[in-house]
Short mmCIF file of C-alpha atoms in Angstrom, two decimals:
data_model
loop_
_atom_site.label_atom_id
_atom_site.label_comp_id
_atom_site.label_asym_id
_atom_site.label_seq_id
_atom_site.Cartn_x
_atom_site.Cartn_y
_atom_site.Cartn_z
CA UNK L 189 -11.42 5.20 -24.29
CA UNK L 190 -11.68 6.24 -27.89
CA UNK L 191 -12.97 3.94 -30.59
CA UNK L 192 -9.79 4.70 -32.54
CA UNK L 193 -7.65 3.14 -29.84
CA UNK L 194 -9.82 0.06 -29.63
CA UNK L 195 -9.47 -0.45 -33.34
CA UNK L 196 -5.74 0.13 -33.31
CA UNK L 197 -5.02 -2.21 -30.45
CA UNK L 198 -6.24 -5.73 -31.04
CA UNK L 199 -6.77 -7.67 -27.87
CA UNK L 200 -3.94 -10.08 -28.59
CA UNK L 201 -1.45 -7.23 -28.70
CA UNK L 202 -2.54 -5.09 -25.81
CA UNK L 203 -4.17 -7.05 -23.05
CA UNK L 204 -4.01 -3.99 -20.84
CA UNK L 205 -5.36 -1.52 -23.38
CA UNK L 206 -8.97 -2.53 -23.03
CA UNK L 207 -11.16 -0.96 -20.45
CA UNK L 208 -13.71 -3.73 -20.15
CA UNK L 209 -11.36 -6.42 -18.89
CA UNK L 210 -12.21 -6.53 -15.23
CA UNK L 211 -12.78 -9.91 -13.64
CA UNK L 212 -16.04 -9.68 -11.72
CA UNK L 213 -16.30 -13.14 -10.20
CA UNK L 214 -13.53 -12.65 -7.68
CA UNK L 215 -12.97 -11.32 -4.19
CA UNK L 216 -11.53 -7.82 -3.97
CA UNK L 217 -10.66 -5.72 -0.94
CA UNK L 218 -13.20 -2.92 -0.47
CA UNK L 219 -11.90 -1.41 2.79
CA UNK L 220 -9.69 -1.84 5.80
CA UNK L 221 -11.75 -3.38 8.56
CA UNK L 222 -10.88 -0.42 10.75
CA UNK L 223 -12.51 1.97 8.25
CA UNK L 224 -15.97 0.47 8.55
CA UNK L 225 -17.98 1.27 11.65
CA UNK L 226 -21.44 2.51 12.52
CA UNK L 227 -21.29 5.23 9.91
CA UNK L 228 -21.96 5.16 6.17
CA UNK L 229 -18.79 4.66 4.11
CA UNK L 230 -19.27 5.26 0.38
CA UNK L 231 -16.84 3.78 -2.13
CA UNK L 232 -16.96 2.92 -5.80
CA UNK L 233 -15.95 -0.67 -6.53
CA UNK L 234 -15.75 -2.12 -10.06
CA UNK L 235 -17.62 0.90 -11.37
CA UNK L 236 -20.46 0.53 -8.87
CA UNK L 237 -21.04 3.01 -6.05
CA UNK L 238 -21.58 1.03 -2.85
CA UNK L 239 -22.04 1.99 0.77
CA UNK L 240 -20.67 0.01 3.71
CA UNK L 241 -21.49 0.10 7.41
CA UNK L 242 -21.82 -2.12 10.48
CA UNK L 243 -24.96 -3.07 12.33
CA UNK L 244 -25.16 -2.60 16.09
CA UNK L 245 -24.04 -6.22 16.44
CA UNK L 246 -20.99 -5.52 14.27
CA UNK L 247 -22.15 -7.32 11.13
CA UNK L 248 -20.76 -5.73 7.99
CA UNK L 249 -23.21 -4.63 5.28
CA UNK L 250 -22.34 -3.59 1.72
CA UNK L 251 -25.15 -2.38 -0.50
CA UNK L 252 -25.63 -0.44 -3.71
CA UNK L 253 -25.31 3.25 -2.92
CA UNK L 254 -28.57 4.40 -4.45
CA UNK L 255 -32.19 4.46 -3.43
CA UNK L 256 -34.23 2.67 -6.12
CA UNK L 257 -36.83 5.43 -5.91
CA UNK L 258 -34.87 8.34 -7.45
CA UNK L 259 -31.29 7.08 -7.11
CA UNK L 260 -30.33 9.37 -4.25
CA UNK L 261 -27.05 8.06 -2.78
CA UNK L 262 -27.91 6.21 0.41
CA UNK L 263 -24.55 7.27 1.81
CA UNK L 264 -26.12 10.74 2.06
CA UNK L 265 -28.84 9.24 4.19
CA UNK L 266 -28.74 8.10 7.81
CA UNK L 267 -28.26 4.88 9.68
CA UNK L 268 -31.53 3.96 11.36
CA UNK L 269 -31.40 0.99 13.70
CA UNK L 270 -29.56 -1.57 11.53
CA UNK L 271 -30.78 -0.16 8.22
CA UNK L 272 -30.38 2.97 6.10
CA UNK L 273 -32.93 5.72 5.62
CA UNK L 274 -32.77 7.67 2.36
CA UNK L 275 -32.89 11.35 3.31
CA UNK L 276 -34.55 12.40 0.06
CA UNK L 277 -38.08 10.98 0.53
CA UNK L 278 -37.50 8.86 3.59
CA UNK L 279 -37.56 5.27 2.28
CA UNK L 280 -36.07 2.91 4.87
CA UNK L 281 -34.08 -0.23 3.95
CA UNK L 282 -33.04 -2.96 6.34
CA UNK L 283 -29.61 -4.62 6.36
CA UNK L 284 -30.68 -7.11 3.68
CA UNK L 285 -31.65 -4.24 1.34
CA UNK L 286 -35.38 -4.83 1.74
CA UNK L 287 -37.52 -1.68 1.85
CA UNK L 288 -39.48 -1.70 5.09
CA UNK L 289 -41.00 1.78 5.07
CA UNK L 290 -42.16 4.37 2.54
CA UNK L 291 -43.36 7.39 4.57
CA UNK L 292 -45.71 8.72 1.85
CA UNK L 293 -47.70 5.48 1.43
CA UNK L 294 -48.68 2.30 3.24
CA UNK L 295 -47.84 -0.30 0.60
CA UNK L 296 -44.24 -1.02 -0.41
CA UNK L 297 -43.58 -1.47 -4.15
CA UNK L 298 -42.41 -5.01 -4.95
CA UNK L 299 -39.31 -3.78 -6.80
CA UNK L 300 -38.28 -1.47 -3.99
CA UNK L 301 -35.13 -3.12 -2.66
CA UNK L 302 -31.41 -2.38 -2.70
CA UNK L 303 -28.91 -4.93 -3.93
CA UNK L 304 -26.47 -6.15 -1.30
CA UNK L 305 -23.09 -7.79 -1.88
CA UNK L 306 -21.37 -10.73 -0.20
CA UNK L 307 -18.55 -9.64 2.10
CA UNK L 308 -15.97 -11.36 4.28
CA UNK L 309 -13.61 -10.04 6.92
CA UNK L 310 -10.20 -11.64 7.03
CA UNK L 311 -7.49 -10.19 9.26
CA UNK L 312 -7.30 -6.45 8.46
CA UNK L 313 -9.25 -6.38 5.21
CA UNK L 314 -12.88 -6.41 4.09
CA UNK L 315 -13.36 -8.49 0.95
CA UNK L 316 -16.30 -8.01 -1.39
CA UNK L 317 -17.72 -10.09 -4.25
CA UNK L 318 -19.28 -7.93 -7.00
CA UNK L 319 -19.99 -10.76 -9.46
CA UNK L 320 -22.52 -13.57 -9.49
CA UNK L 321 -23.44 -13.98 -5.80
CA UNK L 322 -24.05 -17.71 -6.23
CA UNK L 323 -20.36 -18.11 -6.98
CA UNK L 324 -19.12 -16.16 -3.95
CA UNK L 325 -17.20 -18.96 -2.26
CA UNK L 326 -15.14 -17.70 0.73
CA UNK L 327 -12.62 -20.44 -0.05
CA UNK L 328 -11.63 -18.33 -3.07
CA UNK L 329 -10.33 -15.50 -0.88
CA UNK L 330 -6.53 -15.41 -1.32
CA UNK L 331 -4.90 -17.53 1.36
CA UNK L 332 -3.92 -15.28 4.26
CA UNK L 333 -0.79 -17.27 4.99
CA UNK L 334 0.89 -15.53 2.04
CA UNK L 335 -0.27 -12.07 3.09
CA UNK L 336 1.66 -11.77 6.34
CA UNK L 337 -1.27 -10.37 8.34
CA UNK L 338 -2.02 -12.38 11.44
CA UNK L 339 1.20 -14.37 11.20
CA UNK L 340 2.60 -15.17 14.62
CA UNK L 341 5.57 -12.96 15.48
CA UNK L 342 4.64 -10.27 12.93
CA UNK L 343 3.29 -6.76 13.55
CA UNK L 344 1.03 -5.31 10.84
CA UNK L 345 0.56 -1.72 9.75
CA UNK L 346 -2.21 -0.42 7.47
CA UNK L 347 -0.98 1.95 4.79
CA UNK L 348 -3.25 4.88 3.98
CA UNK L 349 -5.74 4.03 1.22
CA UNK L 350 -5.09 5.73 -2.11
CA UNK L 351 -6.71 5.72 -5.54
CA UNK L 352 -4.40 5.50 -8.54
CA UNK L 353 -5.40 7.09 -11.82
CA UNK L 354 -4.55 3.94 -13.75
CA UNK L 355 -6.30 0.68 -14.56
CA UNK L 356 -5.68 -2.20 -12.23
CA UNK L 357 -3.81 -4.26 -14.83
CA UNK L 358 -1.08 -1.63 -14.87
CA UNK L 359 -0.82 -1.68 -11.08
CA UNK L 360 -0.62 -5.47 -11.11
CA UNK L 361 2.08 -5.53 -13.74
CA UNK L 362 4.15 -2.83 -12.08
CA UNK L 363 4.33 -4.92 -8.95
CA UNK L 364 4.96 -8.27 -10.64
CA UNK L 365 7.78 -6.84 -12.74
CA UNK L 366 10.45 -6.13 -10.17
CA UNK L 367 13.14 -5.23 -12.67
CA UNK L 368 11.67 -1.71 -12.60
CA UNK L 369 12.90 -1.25 -9.02
CA UNK L 370 16.46 -0.52 -10.08
CA UNK L 371 15.39 2.44 -12.19
CA UNK L 372 12.08 3.79 -10.91
CA UNK L 373 13.24 3.55 -7.27
CA UNK L 374 16.89 4.21 -8.04
CA UNK L 375 19.25 3.91 -5.09
CA UNK L 376 16.59 3.23 -2.52
CA UNK L 377 16.45 -0.54 -2.51
CA UNK L 378 19.34 -2.41 -3.99
CA UNK L 379 22.42 -2.61 -6.12
CA UNK L 380 20.79 -3.38 -9.44
CA UNK L 381 21.96 -6.96 -9.72
CA UNK L 382 18.37 -8.11 -9.98
CA UNK L 383 18.08 -6.71 -13.49
CA UNK L 384 20.66 -9.18 -14.74
CA UNK L 385 19.43 -12.23 -12.86
CA UNK L 386 16.26 -14.03 -13.95
CA UNK L 387 14.04 -14.97 -11.01
CA UNK L 388 12.82 -18.45 -10.19
CA UNK L 389 9.19 -18.45 -11.24
CA UNK L 390 6.75 -21.09 -10.07
CA UNK L 391 3.03 -21.43 -9.82
CA UNK L 392 1.35 -22.78 -6.71
CA UNK L 393 -2.41 -23.16 -7.12
CA UNK L 394 -3.60 -19.68 -8.09
CA UNK L 395 -0.38 -17.97 -7.00
CA UNK L 396 2.43 -16.97 -9.34
CA UNK L 397 5.60 -16.90 -7.27
CA UNK L 398 8.84 -15.20 -8.29
CA UNK L 399 11.95 -15.35 -6.17
CA UNK L 400 15.23 -13.52 -6.44
CA UNK L 401 18.02 -14.43 -4.10
CA UNK L 402 21.30 -12.57 -3.91
CA UNK L 403 23.82 -14.07 -1.48
CA UNK L 404 25.75 -10.81 -1.30
CA UNK L 405 23.36 -7.94 -1.92
CA UNK L 406 24.37 -4.34 -1.29
CA UNK L 407 22.10 -3.05 1.47
CA UNK L 408 20.90 0.49 0.77
CA UNK L 409 20.88 3.21 3.44
CA UNK L 410 17.12 3.07 3.51
CA UNK L 411 17.12 -0.70 4.06
CA UNK L 412 19.67 -0.37 6.85
CA UNK L 413 17.29 1.87 8.75
CA UNK L 414 14.11 0.07 7.76
CA UNK L 415 15.46 -3.36 8.75
CA UNK L 416 17.64 -2.03 11.55
CA UNK L 417 20.79 -3.75 10.30
CA UNK L 418 24.35 -2.44 10.25
CA UNK L 419 25.85 -4.54 7.45
CA UNK L 420 26.70 -3.13 4.05
CA UNK L 421 26.17 -6.45 2.26
CA UNK L 422 24.01 -9.41 3.17
CA UNK L 423 22.11 -12.33 1.65
CA UNK L 424 18.71 -11.06 0.59
CA UNK L 425 15.64 -12.68 -0.90
CA UNK L 426 12.78 -10.95 -2.65
CA UNK L 427 9.75 -13.15 -3.14
CA UNK L 428 6.71 -11.93 -5.05
CA UNK L 429 3.34 -13.65 -4.90
CA UNK L 430 0.44 -12.84 -7.18
CA UNK L 431 -3.03 -14.29 -6.89
CA UNK L 432 -5.15 -13.37 -9.87
CA UNK L 433 -6.85 -11.08 -10.45
CA UNK L 434 -5.58 -8.43 -8.00
CA UNK L 435 -3.87 -9.67 -4.82
CA UNK L 436 -0.15 -9.61 -4.18
CA UNK L 437 2.30 -10.11 -1.39
CA UNK L 438 5.97 -9.20 -1.58
CA UNK L 439 8.31 -10.77 0.96
CA UNK L 440 11.67 -9.12 1.58
CA UNK L 441 14.06 -11.20 3.68
CA UNK L 442 17.39 -9.85 4.92
CA UNK L 443 19.71 -12.49 6.38
CA UNK L 444 22.48 -11.94 8.89
CA UNK L 445 25.68 -12.44 6.84
CA UNK L 446 27.50 -13.76 9.90
CA UNK L 447 24.75 -16.21 10.73
CA UNK L 448 22.71 -16.94 7.59
CA UNK L 449 20.88 -19.85 9.25
CA UNK L 450 19.19 -17.45 11.64
CA UNK L 451 15.59 -16.41 10.87
CA UNK L 452 15.86 -13.46 8.46
CA UNK L 453 14.39 -10.05 9.19
CA UNK L 454 11.30 -10.18 7.04
CA UNK L 455 8.88 -7.59 5.69
CA UNK L 456 5.70 -8.85 4.03
CA UNK L 457 3.81 -6.25 2.01
CA UNK L 458 0.30 -7.29 1.00
CA UNK L 459 -1.49 -5.42 -1.78
CA UNK L 460 -4.91 -5.58 -3.32
CA UNK L 461 -5.50 -3.48 -6.43
CA UNK L 462 -9.28 -3.20 -6.57
CA UNK L 463 -10.66 -1.57 -9.72
CA UNK L 464 -12.57 1.57 -8.80
CA UNK L 465 -13.52 2.10 -12.42
CA UNK L 466 -12.19 1.01 -15.78
CA UNK L 467 -9.23 3.34 -15.44
CA UNK L 468 -8.77 3.97 -11.71
CA UNK L 469 -7.69 1.66 -8.91
CA UNK L 470 -8.01 1.46 -5.15
CA UNK L 471 -4.72 0.58 -3.48
CA UNK L 472 -5.03 -1.35 -0.26
CA UNK L 473 -1.69 -2.14 1.37
CA UNK L 474 -0.71 -3.71 4.66
CA UNK L 475 2.89 -4.16 5.80
CA UNK L 476 3.86 -6.84 8.32
CA UNK L 477 7.30 -7.23 9.89
CA UNK L 478 8.95 -9.67 12.25
CA UNK L 479 11.46 -7.17 13.72
CA UNK L 480 10.99 -4.19 16.00
CA UNK L 481 7.49 -5.50 16.63
CA UNK L 482 7.27 -3.54 19.88
CA UNK L 483 8.22 -0.18 18.34
CA UNK L 484 5.35 1.99 17.11
CA UNK L 485 7.96 4.42 15.73
CA UNK L 486 8.57 1.95 12.92
CA UNK L 487 4.89 2.02 11.92
CA UNK L 488 4.96 5.69 11.00
CA UNK L 489 8.37 5.41 9.34
CA UNK L 490 7.06 2.56 7.19
CA UNK L 491 3.91 4.49 6.26
CA UNK L 492 5.87 7.58 5.25
CA UNK L 493 8.52 5.77 3.29
CA UNK L 494 5.98 3.51 1.59
CA UNK L 495 3.99 6.58 0.55
CA UNK L 496 7.01 7.85 -1.32
CA UNK L 497 7.71 4.52 -3.03
CA UNK L 498 4.06 4.23 -4.01
CA UNK L 499 4.14 7.76 -5.46
CA UNK L 500 7.04 6.72 -7.67
CA UNK L 501 5.06 3.68 -8.87
CA UNK L 502 2.03 5.87 -9.54
CA UNK L 503 4.24 8.25 -11.51
CA UNK L 504 4.90 5.36 -13.91
CA UNK L 505 1.50 3.68 -14.15
CA UNK L 506 -0.46 6.94 -14.33
CA UNK L 507 1.88 8.03 -17.12
CA UNK L 508 1.16 4.81 -19.01
CA UNK L 509 -2.57 5.26 -18.44
CA UNK L 510 -2.30 8.74 -19.94
CA UNK L 511 -0.57 7.35 -23.00
CA UNK L 512 -3.20 4.64 -23.39
CA UNK L 513 -6.09 7.05 -23.14
CA UNK L 514 -4.61 9.74 -25.32
CA UNK L 515 -2.79 7.91 -28.12
CA UNK L 516 -4.50 7.84 -31.46
CA UNK L 517 -2.81 4.53 -32.03
CA UNK L 518 -0.39 2.34 -30.12
CA UNK L 519 2.31 0.23 -31.72
CA UNK L 520 2.55 -3.47 -30.99
CA UNK L 521 3.75 -4.01 -27.43
CA UNK L 522 7.26 -5.43 -26.99
CA UNK L 523 8.10 -7.81 -24.15
CA UNK L 524 11.47 -8.61 -22.59
CA UNK L 525 12.64 -11.93 -21.18
CA UNK L 526 12.03 -10.60 -17.66
CA UNK L 527 8.33 -10.25 -18.49
CA UNK L 528 7.69 -13.99 -18.13
CA UNK L 529 5.85 -13.52 -14.83
CA UNK L 530 3.79 -10.64 -16.17
CA UNK L 531 2.76 -12.67 -19.21
CA UNK L 532 1.86 -15.59 -16.99
CA UNK L 533 -0.27 -13.31 -14.83
CA UNK L 534 -2.02 -12.01 -17.94
CA UNK L 535 -2.80 -15.56 -18.99
CA UNK L 536 -4.31 -16.30 -15.58
CA UNK L 537 -6.51 -13.22 -15.76
CA UNK L 538 -7.53 -14.01 -19.32
CA UNK L 539 -8.51 -17.54 -18.24
CA UNK L 540 -10.72 -16.05 -15.54
CA UNK L 541 -12.29 -13.66 -18.04
CA UNK L 542 -12.87 -16.47 -20.55
CA UNK L 543 -14.50 -18.55 -17.83
CA UNK L 544 -16.80 -15.67 -16.95
CA UNK L 545 -17.72 -15.11 -20.59
CA UNK L 546 -18.49 -18.80 -21.21
CA UNK L 547 -22.22 -19.56 -21.48
CA UNK R 105 28.47 25.66 11.82
CA UNK R 106 25.82 27.15 9.59
CA UNK R 107 22.67 29.13 10.24
CA UNK R 108 20.70 26.07 9.09
CA UNK R 109 22.25 23.88 11.79
CA UNK R 110 21.67 26.66 14.33
CA UNK R 111 18.03 26.75 13.39
CA UNK R 112 17.66 22.95 13.67
CA UNK R 113 19.32 22.91 17.10
CA UNK R 114 17.03 25.68 18.28
CA UNK R 115 13.88 23.95 17.02
CA UNK R 116 14.82 20.55 18.48
CA UNK R 117 15.86 22.07 21.83
CA UNK R 118 12.38 23.53 22.26
CA UNK R 119 10.69 20.13 21.92
CA UNK R 120 13.34 17.88 23.48
CA UNK R 121 11.90 16.12 26.48
CA UNK R 122 12.67 12.92 28.37
CA UNK R 123 14.99 10.56 26.55
CA UNK R 124 13.99 11.65 23.01
CA UNK R 125 13.19 8.01 22.27
CA UNK R 126 16.85 6.94 22.41
CA UNK R 127 17.50 6.56 26.13
CA UNK R 128 21.18 6.40 27.05
CA UNK R 129 22.37 6.90 23.47
CA UNK R 130 23.90 9.65 21.40
CA UNK R 131 22.68 10.27 17.89
CA UNK R 132 24.30 12.55 15.34
CA UNK R 133 23.20 14.06 12.06
CA UNK R 134 26.26 14.92 10.02
CA UNK R 135 25.54 17.72 7.58
CA UNK R 136 29.07 17.93 6.17
CA UNK R 137 30.30 21.51 5.83
CA UNK R 138 27.18 22.81 7.55
CA UNK R 139 28.18 21.03 10.75
CA UNK R 140 26.50 18.47 13.00
CA UNK R 141 23.37 18.17 15.11
CA UNK R 142 23.90 15.98 18.17
CA UNK R 143 21.10 14.54 20.28
CA UNK R 144 22.56 13.41 23.59
CA UNK R 145 20.11 11.19 25.46
CA UNK R 146 22.64 10.11 28.10
CA UNK R 147 21.13 12.98 30.07
CA UNK R 148 17.46 13.83 30.72
CA UNK R 149 16.04 15.81 29.11
CA UNK R 150 18.07 15.02 26.03
CA UNK R 151 20.50 17.77 25.11
CA UNK R 152 20.66 19.12 21.57
CA UNK R 153 23.86 20.75 20.37
CA UNK R 154 26.05 21.45 17.40
CA UNK R 155 29.23 20.34 19.15
CA UNK R 156 30.72 17.31 17.42
CA UNK R 157 31.34 14.17 19.47
CA UNK R 158 31.33 10.37 19.00
CA UNK R 159 27.83 8.93 18.60
CA UNK R 160 26.10 5.54 18.73
CA UNK R 161 24.49 6.30 15.39
CA UNK R 162 25.48 8.82 12.74
CA UNK R 163 23.20 9.71 9.85
CA UNK R 164 24.82 11.56 6.98
CA UNK R 165 22.39 13.93 5.32
CA UNK R 166 22.50 17.53 4.14
CA UNK R 167 21.43 19.98 6.82
CA UNK R 168 18.78 21.63 4.59
CA UNK R 169 17.14 18.20 4.19
CA UNK R 170 17.06 17.69 7.96
CA UNK R 171 15.63 21.16 8.29
CA UNK R 172 12.81 20.16 5.92
CA UNK R 173 11.82 17.45 8.42
CA UNK R 174 11.90 19.64 11.52
CA UNK R 175 9.91 22.38 9.81
CA UNK R 176 7.32 19.91 8.50
CA UNK R 177 8.13 20.53 4.84
CA UNK R 178 8.96 16.84 4.33
CA UNK R 179 8.03 13.63 6.13
CA UNK R 180 10.74 11.76 8.01
CA UNK R 181 10.34 8.55 6.01
CA UNK R 182 10.38 10.14 2.57
CA UNK R 183 13.14 12.63 3.38
CA UNK R 184 15.34 9.90 4.84
CA UNK R 185 14.80 7.82 1.71
CA UNK R 186 15.76 10.65 -0.58
CA UNK R 187 18.57 12.37 1.26
CA UNK R 188 20.36 10.01 3.63
CA UNK R 189 23.84 9.45 2.19
CA UNK R 190 25.00 6.99 4.79
CA UNK R 191 24.27 5.54 8.21
CA UNK R 192 26.83 4.31 10.71
CA UNK R 193 26.47 2.54 14.04
CA UNK R 194 23.14 1.43 15.49
CA UNK R 195 20.82 2.03 12.54
CA UNK R 196 17.63 1.65 14.54
CA UNK R 197 18.30 4.86 16.48
CA UNK R 198 17.68 6.79 13.24
CA UNK R 199 14.08 5.57 13.31
CA UNK R 200 13.60 5.74 17.07
CA UNK R 201 14.49 9.44 17.14
CA UNK R 202 11.82 10.35 14.60
CA UNK R 203 9.09 11.24 17.13
CA UNK R 204 11.38 14.06 18.32
CA UNK R 205 11.72 15.33 14.75
CA UNK R 206 7.93 15.12 14.27
CA UNK R 207 7.36 17.09 17.47
CA UNK R 208 9.52 19.85 16.03
CA UNK R 209 7.48 19.73 12.81
CA UNK R 210 4.24 19.93 14.79
CA UNK R 211 5.56 22.91 16.74
CA UNK R 212 6.49 24.62 13.48
CA UNK R 213 2.96 24.06 12.17
CA UNK R 214 1.48 25.73 15.26
CA UNK R 215 3.86 28.66 15.29
CA UNK R 216 2.44 32.03 14.18
CA UNK R 217 3.40 32.87 10.62
#
């Protein structure tokens, strides 16, 4: 980002315009569990290249992806027993990152080790802590009960991992602000009534929760197929959950208009927007549904249709990122009444950043 | 009936096998002036035709859009989202029949160019 933009955009005006505003002391998703096996998986997380793999016993390892000798990426090396051998000069590191062999000499330099990172596996995701390891409390992982995965009666589907060319704040705010749906995803989801109706917004612990309920929502053609319902109008709830700094779950509940007391058909879409760099973002998504749980055909349909929706979201946030990176100056940002949840989320993230910056 | 519908019927007929994922049901794509594509799974293997008849599920979408799916130019999910103008009857059949459409797309990908 140019110095000119930094000068023109004071922090108070553009919380999203600054590239150095990534919360580090937090759990982020680094991979789907199914992605990590006995092979080296490189990925950049919070600006740091890391490599992930599993030991023969299945334990997950995440370490810095560079040999301390000459910085060769270890992901270009080879798994050797439960460690990694650098295939430049042969240094061997065990699963804790300790160097246990230097082929060209007997003694091992004291500083020859690779940093490892705390990880946790919960349901379908691998979580990683890139900040102060002493603060990596697994209790801080967003509560899985909101994420849908592993909920009894639900079937979960991993959505293909993508990297968005936009900072994670923009991805967060796109998802929290659901009034964009009517325009960016025109005709695919709903009638547009949501734009005119303020949501109920509450905060539960670290979660910001917004809920729209329409007792007589027009059900789009796409929703009819996705939810396998044949009614044109039905009660529908849309509940968004955000756990700062980067985890979300959106619940969509379609009720039977003839029997609204019956359990609604529910889709829970969990997201984690993990910063890859200051201006790019990993998108980890898992969809869970409580209908057609026996039909694999729905899995592929959901993946394909979600890909299209996500592309529309990326069209917006990548456009904003372009403006942010290429504007000589930006005017003061304007907020609408519907931005209450977004502003609350910004405050939560700012509190986390302030806490990190405190001595 | 248009050449587009003819082409879709031909491509689906080649890959139709078993119950096409919709056992005992009839599914119809209504392409308006271009005509209809009917998948009749009351018989095995399912029969594909352009002869109009009542169906358990009717999906209204332009025939060129359906052709995009069966030739692999567009995914089922995304093309449905963009081009389906209406769905009548048992909505779930529209999703259950998608493996048949994907088989046609896979066959198109393998065909010599």
